[in-house]
XYZ file of C-alpha atoms in Angstrom:
463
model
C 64.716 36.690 103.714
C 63.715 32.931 102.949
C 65.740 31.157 100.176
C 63.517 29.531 97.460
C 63.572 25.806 97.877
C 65.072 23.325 95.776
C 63.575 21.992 93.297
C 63.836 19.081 91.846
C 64.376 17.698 87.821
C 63.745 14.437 87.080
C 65.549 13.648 83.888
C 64.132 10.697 83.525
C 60.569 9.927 83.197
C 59.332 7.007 85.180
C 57.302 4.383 83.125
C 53.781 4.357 83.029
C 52.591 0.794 82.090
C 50.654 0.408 79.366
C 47.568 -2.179 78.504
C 46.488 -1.918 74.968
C 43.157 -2.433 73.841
C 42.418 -4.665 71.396
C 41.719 -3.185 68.149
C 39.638 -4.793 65.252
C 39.280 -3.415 61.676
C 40.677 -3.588 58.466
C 44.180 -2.323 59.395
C 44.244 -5.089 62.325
C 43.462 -7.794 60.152
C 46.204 -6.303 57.901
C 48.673 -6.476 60.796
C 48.016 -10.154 61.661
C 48.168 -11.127 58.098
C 51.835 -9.755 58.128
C 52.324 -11.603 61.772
C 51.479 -14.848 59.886
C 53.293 -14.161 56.800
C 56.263 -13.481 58.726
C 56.645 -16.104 60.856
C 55.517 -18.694 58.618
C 58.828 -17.975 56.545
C 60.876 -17.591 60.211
C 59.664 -20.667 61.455
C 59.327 -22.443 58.138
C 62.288 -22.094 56.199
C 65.000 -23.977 57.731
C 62.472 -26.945 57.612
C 62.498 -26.534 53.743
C 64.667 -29.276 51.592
C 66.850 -28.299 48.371
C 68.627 -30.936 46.650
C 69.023 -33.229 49.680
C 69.850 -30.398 52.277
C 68.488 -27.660 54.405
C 67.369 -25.299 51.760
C 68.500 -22.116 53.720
C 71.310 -22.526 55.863
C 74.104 -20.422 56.963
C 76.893 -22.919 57.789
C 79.712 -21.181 59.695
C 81.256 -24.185 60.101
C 81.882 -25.051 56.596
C 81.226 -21.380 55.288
C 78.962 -22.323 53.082
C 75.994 -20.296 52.654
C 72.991 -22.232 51.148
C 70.098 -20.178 49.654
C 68.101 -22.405 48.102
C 70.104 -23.486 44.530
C 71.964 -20.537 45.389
C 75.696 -20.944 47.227
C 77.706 -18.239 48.713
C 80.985 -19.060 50.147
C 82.948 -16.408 52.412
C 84.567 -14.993 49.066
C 81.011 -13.887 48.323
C 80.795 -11.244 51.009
C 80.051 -8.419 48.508
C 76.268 -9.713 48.078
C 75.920 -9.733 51.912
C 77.001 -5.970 51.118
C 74.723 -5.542 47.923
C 71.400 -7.177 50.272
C 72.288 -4.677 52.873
C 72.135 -1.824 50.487
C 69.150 -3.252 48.726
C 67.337 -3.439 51.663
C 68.518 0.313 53.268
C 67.009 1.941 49.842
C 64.081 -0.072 50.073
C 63.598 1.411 53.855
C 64.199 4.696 52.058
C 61.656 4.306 49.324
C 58.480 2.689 51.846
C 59.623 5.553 54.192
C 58.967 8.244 52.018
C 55.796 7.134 50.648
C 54.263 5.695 53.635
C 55.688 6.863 56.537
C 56.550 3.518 59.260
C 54.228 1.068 57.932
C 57.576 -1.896 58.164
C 57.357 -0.425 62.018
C 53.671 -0.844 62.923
C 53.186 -4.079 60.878
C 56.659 -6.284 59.945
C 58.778 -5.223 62.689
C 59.882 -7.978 64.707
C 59.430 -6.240 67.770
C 55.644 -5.008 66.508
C 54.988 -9.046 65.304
C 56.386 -10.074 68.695
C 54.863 -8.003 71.087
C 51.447 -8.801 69.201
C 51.895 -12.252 69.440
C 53.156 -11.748 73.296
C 49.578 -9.675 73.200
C 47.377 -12.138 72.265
C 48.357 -14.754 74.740
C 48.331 -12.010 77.758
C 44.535 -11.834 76.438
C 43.681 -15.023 76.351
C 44.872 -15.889 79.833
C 44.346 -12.684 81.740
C 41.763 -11.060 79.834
C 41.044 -7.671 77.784
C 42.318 -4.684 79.174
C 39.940 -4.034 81.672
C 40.444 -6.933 83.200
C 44.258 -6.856 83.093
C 44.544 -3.700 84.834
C 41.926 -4.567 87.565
C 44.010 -7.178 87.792
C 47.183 -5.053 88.359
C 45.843 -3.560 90.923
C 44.552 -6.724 93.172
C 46.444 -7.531 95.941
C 48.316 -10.672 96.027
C 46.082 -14.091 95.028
C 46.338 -17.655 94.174
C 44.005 -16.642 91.039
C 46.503 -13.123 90.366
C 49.713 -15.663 90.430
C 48.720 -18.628 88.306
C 47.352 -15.943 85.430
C 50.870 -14.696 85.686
C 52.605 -18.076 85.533
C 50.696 -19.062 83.023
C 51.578 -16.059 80.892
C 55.290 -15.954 81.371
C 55.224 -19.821 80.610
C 53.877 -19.767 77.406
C 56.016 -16.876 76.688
C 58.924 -18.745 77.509
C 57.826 -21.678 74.734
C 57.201 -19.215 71.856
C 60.830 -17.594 72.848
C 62.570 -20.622 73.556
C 61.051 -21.903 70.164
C 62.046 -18.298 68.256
C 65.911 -19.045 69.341
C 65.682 -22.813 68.129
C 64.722 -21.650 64.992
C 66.873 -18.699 64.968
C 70.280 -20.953 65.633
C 68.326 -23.682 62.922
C 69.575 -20.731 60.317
C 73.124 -21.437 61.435
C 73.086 -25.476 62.686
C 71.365 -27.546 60.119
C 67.787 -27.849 62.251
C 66.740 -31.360 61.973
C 70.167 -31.975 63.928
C 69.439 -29.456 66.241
C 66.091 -31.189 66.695
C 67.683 -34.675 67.114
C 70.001 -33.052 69.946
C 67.024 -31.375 72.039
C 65.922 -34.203 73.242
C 69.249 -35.319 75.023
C 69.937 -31.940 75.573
C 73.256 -32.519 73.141
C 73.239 -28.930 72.126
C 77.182 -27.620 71.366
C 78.172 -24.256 73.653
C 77.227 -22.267 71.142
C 74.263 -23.413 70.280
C 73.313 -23.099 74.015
C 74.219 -19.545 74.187
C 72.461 -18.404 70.936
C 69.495 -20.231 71.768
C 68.864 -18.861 74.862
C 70.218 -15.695 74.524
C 67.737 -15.444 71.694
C 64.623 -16.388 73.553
C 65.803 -14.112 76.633
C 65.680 -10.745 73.528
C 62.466 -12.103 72.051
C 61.435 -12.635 75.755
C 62.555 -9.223 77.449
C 61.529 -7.165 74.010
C 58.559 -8.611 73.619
C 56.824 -9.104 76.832
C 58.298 -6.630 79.388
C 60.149 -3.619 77.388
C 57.580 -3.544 74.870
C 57.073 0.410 73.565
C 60.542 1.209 75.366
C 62.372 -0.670 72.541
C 60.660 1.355 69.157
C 60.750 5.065 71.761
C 64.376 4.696 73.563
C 65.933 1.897 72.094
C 65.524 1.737 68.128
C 67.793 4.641 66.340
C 64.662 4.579 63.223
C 62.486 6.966 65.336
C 65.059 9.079 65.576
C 66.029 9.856 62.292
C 62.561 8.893 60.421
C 61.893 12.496 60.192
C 64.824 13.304 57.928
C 62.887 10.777 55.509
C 59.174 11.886 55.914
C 58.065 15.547 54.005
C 54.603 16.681 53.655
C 53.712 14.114 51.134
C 54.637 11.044 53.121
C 51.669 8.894 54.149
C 50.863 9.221 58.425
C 48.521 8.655 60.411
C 46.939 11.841 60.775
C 44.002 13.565 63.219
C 42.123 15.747 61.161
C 41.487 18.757 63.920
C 39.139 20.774 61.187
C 36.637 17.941 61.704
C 37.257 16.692 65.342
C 37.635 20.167 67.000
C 36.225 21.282 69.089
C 36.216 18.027 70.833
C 33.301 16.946 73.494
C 31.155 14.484 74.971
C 28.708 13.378 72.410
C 25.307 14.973 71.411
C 22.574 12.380 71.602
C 20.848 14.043 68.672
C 23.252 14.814 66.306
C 26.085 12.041 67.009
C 28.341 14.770 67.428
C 30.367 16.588 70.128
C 28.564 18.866 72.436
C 30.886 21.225 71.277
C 30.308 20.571 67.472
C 33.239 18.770 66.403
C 33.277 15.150 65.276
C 35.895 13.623 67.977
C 33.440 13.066 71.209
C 36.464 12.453 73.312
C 36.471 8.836 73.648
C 39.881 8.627 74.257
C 39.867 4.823 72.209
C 42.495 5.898 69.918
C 44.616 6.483 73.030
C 43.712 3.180 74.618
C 44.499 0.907 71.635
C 47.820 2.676 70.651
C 50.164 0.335 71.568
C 53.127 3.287 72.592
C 50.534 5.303 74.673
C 50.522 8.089 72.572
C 47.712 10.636 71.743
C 47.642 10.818 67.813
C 45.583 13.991 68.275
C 48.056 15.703 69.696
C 50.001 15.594 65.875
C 52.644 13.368 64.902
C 55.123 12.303 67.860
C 58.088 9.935 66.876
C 56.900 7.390 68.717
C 53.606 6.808 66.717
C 55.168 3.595 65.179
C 52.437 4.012 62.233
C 50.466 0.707 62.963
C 46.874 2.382 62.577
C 45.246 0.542 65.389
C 44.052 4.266 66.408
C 42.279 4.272 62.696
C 40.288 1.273 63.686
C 39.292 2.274 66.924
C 38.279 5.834 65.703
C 36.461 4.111 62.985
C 34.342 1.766 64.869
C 33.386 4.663 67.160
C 32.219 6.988 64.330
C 30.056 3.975 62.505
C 28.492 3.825 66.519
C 27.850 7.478 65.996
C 26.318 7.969 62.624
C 29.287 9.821 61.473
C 31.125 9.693 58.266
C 34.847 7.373 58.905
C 38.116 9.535 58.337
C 38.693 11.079 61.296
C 41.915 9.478 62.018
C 43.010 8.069 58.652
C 46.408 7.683 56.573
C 46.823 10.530 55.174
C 49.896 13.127 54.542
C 50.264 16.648 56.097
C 49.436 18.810 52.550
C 46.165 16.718 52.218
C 44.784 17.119 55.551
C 45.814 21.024 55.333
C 44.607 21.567 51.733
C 41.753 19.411 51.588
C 43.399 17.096 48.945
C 41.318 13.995 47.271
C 43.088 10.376 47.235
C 43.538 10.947 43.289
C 46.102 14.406 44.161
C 47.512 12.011 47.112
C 48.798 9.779 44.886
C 49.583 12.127 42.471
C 52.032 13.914 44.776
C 53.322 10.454 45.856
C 55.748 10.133 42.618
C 57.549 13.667 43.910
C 61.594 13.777 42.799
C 62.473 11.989 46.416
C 60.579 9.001 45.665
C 61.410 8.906 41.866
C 65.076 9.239 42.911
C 64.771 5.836 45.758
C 62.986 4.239 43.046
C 66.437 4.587 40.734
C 68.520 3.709 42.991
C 66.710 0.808 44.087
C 66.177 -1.070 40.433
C 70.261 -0.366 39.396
C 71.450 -2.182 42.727
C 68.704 -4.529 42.051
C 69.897 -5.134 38.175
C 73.639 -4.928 39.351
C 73.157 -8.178 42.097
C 71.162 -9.661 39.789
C 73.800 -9.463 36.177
C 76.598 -10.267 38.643
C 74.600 -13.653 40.173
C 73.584 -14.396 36.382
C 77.081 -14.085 35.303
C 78.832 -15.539 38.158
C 80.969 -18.397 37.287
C 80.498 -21.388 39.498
C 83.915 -22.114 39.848
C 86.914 -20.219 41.332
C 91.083 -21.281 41.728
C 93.933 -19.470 42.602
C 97.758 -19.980 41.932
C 100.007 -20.029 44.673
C 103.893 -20.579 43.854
C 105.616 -22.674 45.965
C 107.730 -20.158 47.825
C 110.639 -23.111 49.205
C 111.703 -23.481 45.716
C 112.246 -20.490 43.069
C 112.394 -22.448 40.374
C 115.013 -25.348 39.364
C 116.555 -27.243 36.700
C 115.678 -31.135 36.125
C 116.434 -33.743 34.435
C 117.410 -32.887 30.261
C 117.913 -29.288 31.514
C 114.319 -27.954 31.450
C 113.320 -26.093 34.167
C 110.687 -26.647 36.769
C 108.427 -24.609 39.304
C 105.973 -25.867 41.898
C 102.938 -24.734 42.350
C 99.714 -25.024 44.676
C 96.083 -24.827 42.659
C 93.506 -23.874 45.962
C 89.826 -25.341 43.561
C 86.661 -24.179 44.557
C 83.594 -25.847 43.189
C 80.983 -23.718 44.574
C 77.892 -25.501 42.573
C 76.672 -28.329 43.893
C 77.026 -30.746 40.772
C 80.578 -32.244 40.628
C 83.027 -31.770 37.616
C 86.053 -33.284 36.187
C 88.555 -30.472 35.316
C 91.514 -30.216 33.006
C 94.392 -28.614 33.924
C 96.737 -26.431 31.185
C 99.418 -23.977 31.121
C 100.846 -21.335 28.775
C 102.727 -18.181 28.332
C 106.224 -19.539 27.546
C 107.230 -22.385 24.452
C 106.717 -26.157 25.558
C 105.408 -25.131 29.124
C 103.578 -28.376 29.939
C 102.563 -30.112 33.453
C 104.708 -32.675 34.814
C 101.932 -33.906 37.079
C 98.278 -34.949 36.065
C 96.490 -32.876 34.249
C 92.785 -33.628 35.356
C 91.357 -33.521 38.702
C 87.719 -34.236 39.984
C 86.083 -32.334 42.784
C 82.225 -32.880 43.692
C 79.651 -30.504 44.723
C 80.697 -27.290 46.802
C 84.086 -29.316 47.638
C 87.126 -27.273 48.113
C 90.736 -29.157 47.451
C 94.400 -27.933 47.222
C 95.913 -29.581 44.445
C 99.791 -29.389 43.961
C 101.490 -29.166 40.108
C 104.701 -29.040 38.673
C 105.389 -27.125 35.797
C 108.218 -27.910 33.451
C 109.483 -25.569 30.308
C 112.456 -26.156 28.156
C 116.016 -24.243 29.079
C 116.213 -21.220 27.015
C 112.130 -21.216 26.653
C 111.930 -17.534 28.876
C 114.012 -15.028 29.976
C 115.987 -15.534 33.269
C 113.694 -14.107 36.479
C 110.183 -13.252 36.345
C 108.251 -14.886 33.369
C 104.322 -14.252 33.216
C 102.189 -17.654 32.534
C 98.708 -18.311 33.108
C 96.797 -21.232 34.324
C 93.947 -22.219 33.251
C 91.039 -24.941 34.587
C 88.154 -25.914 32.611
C 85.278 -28.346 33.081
C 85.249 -31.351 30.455
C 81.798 -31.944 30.591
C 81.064 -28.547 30.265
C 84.059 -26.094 28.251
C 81.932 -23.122 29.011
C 82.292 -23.441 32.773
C 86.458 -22.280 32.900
C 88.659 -20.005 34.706
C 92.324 -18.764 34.126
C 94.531 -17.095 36.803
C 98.083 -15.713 36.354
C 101.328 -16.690 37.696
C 104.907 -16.114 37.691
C 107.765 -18.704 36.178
C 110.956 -18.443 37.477
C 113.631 -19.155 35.683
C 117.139 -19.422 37.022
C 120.484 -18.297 36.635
């Protein structure tokens, strides 16, 4: 008796490259107006002035974070908490109305890789021509298409890590230092290890990154429910699919789709859309356009691959009960959340006080007696101005009868400057009980009383 052969499971899936066609339509135009729009502010922004300085600029150096008339300093780390949340239910709410629309059109890797796109077109041609192209043997032609390609790659990447280090090292410095090639190690590092993800991402792992690589497919469907907007095949219509009927601008079958396969050609995962919804549909429409333009070619009515959600398409719903549904308990629920993180970041900004100090006790001496008997403690006042108008500050004392600074009792500190200033505080003998005695500090602004802070302390008084 012969034993069955082996056979053999491939776990993993070899790669089947993938040349996009280029899609036009409405949705298209929609995606490059989000390309510009996006890197307009990426590129533009840390070119921006605000009061003399880079008007966004994340200075690790100094920890100073500048947004616009806005300064954070490390103490500050709870709105870097609040913008995360912010923008996590905001992912929620777009989700579950319409489906991955920040995937197919403000996704870095979706504005990249259509930038990387458009210059593979313009050098090696539409898609017909790129894959003949893949194809040919080796040529002098083949080769200097391909260096030409990966070159101007290289510029818009190396450019996307100048900028993106420009957020962090204030950019007309960085500028000054490419020419002499000045940069710091760091700034070498982040800049090229910057333009090697945009590169890599962008122009070779492509679809890889938003089916393997980005955890959002994965879970997206624990967001999306039968009212979320997707791009949808509507197989009442386009089944049964066919070649087309001359007369009639339909299948020969009777259905609308006449098996063009362009929605499948423009898609830029390599999906089939009429095949249902697939996780890595990344939501970008191009398939919409490309359907589109073939059914105006046709004679037929446009729809057949639309946005759409999964109740309408099976119920027959009009856009009126689409966006009825749309405000469902999910949504209204996102939307709550949302506006009272919103309001919270936005009372605690308003009411932030631009000025912060804390008491530290000197801990060599724990308190001693002077000259007349009164006894003294030292301390250490750590002054943050964190607006960037200067101030001159008084300093007072109280909690205990006749406390009173033996040092100055005014101190200037300019814009976001940070200084440790040392005081002395003296009270009478007899004015507190002997240990611990509770005092507080206090620091106010003289050309401006309302800007003030107090922080507690302890007095020490002797045996």
């Amino acid at each position: 008796m012969n034993s069955p052969e082996p056979q053999v499971i491939r776990m993993y899936e070899a790669r089947q490259e993938i040349y996009p066609r280029e899609a036009r339509g409405r949705y298209a135009s929609l995606r490059w107006l989000c390309v510009w729009l996006t890197q307009l502010t990426f590129y533009g922004l840390p070119w921006l002035t605000w009061n003399g300085r880079q008007a966004v600029l994340f200075d690790l150096v100094t920890r100073k974070f500048y947004l616009f008339g806005l300064v954070l300093w490390p103490q500050d780390f709870i709105y870097l908490a609040a913008l995360l949340i912010v923008c996590a239910w905001l992912l929620f709410l777009v989700t579950a109305i319409a489906g991955r629309v920040w995937c197919g059109f403000s996704c870095p890797q979706t504005v990249y890789t259509e930038i990387f796109l458009w210059i593979e077109r313009k050098i090696e041609g539409p898609r017909s021509a790129r894959m003949a192209m893949a194809k040919q043997g080796p040529s002098l032609k083949k080769y200097s298409k391909k260096t030409a390609k990966h070159l101007a790659w290289g510029v818009v990447a190396l450019w996307t890590g100048f900028t993106f280090v420009g957020y962090f090292t204030p950019i007309k410095l960085l500028g000054a230092a490419t020419f002499t090639l000045a940069f710091g190690p760091w700034e070498w590092f982040w800049v090229l290890f910057y333009a090697l993800a945009t590169y890599g991402n962008a122009g070779w792992l492509r679809e890889q990154v938003c089916k393997y690589m980005c955890p959002y497919a994965r879970f997206q469907s624990s967001m999306f429910d039968r009212d979320t907007l997707i791009v949808t095949y509507d197989g009442k219509r386009g089944e049964p699919r066919g070649k087309v009927a001359k007369n009639t601008g339909k299948s020969i079958n009777g259905g609308s789709c006449i098996d063009c396969t362009m929605c499948v050609q423009v898609c830029p995962t390599g999906i089939d859309i009429r095949n249902g919804l697939q996780y890595e549909c990344i939501g970008c429409a191009a398939c919409v356009d490309a359907c589109d333009s073939v059914m105006d070619k046709v004679n037929q009515p446009r729809g057949l691959i639309r946005y759409s959600t999964d109740r309408a398409v099976v119920d027959g719903m009009t856009v009126h009960d689409i966006r009825r549904h749309a405000m469902r308990p999910r949504v209204l629920i996102y939307c709550a959340g949302l506006l009272l993180v919103v309001l919270a970041v936005a009372s605690s900004l308003a009411l932030r006080t631009p000025l912060k100090m804390d008491v530290i006790r000197d801990r060599g001496s724990m308190g001693r007696e002077v000259d007349g008997g009164a006894i003294e403690n030292v301390y250490r006042l750590q002054i943050m101005n964190t607006s960037e108008r200067g101030h001159r500050y008084r300093i007072a004392a109280r909690g205990l009868p006749g406390l009173a600074l033996a040092t100055a009792d005014e101190v200037t500190l300019e814009g976001t400057e940070t200084r440790a200033v040392p005081i002395r505080l003296r009270a009478p003998h007899g004015a507190g009980q002997t240990g611990s005695n509770k005092i507080t500090v206090q620091l106010t602004a003289l050309d401006d009383p309302a800007l003030t802070v107090s922080e507690t302390a302890v007095f020490i008084v002797p045996r």
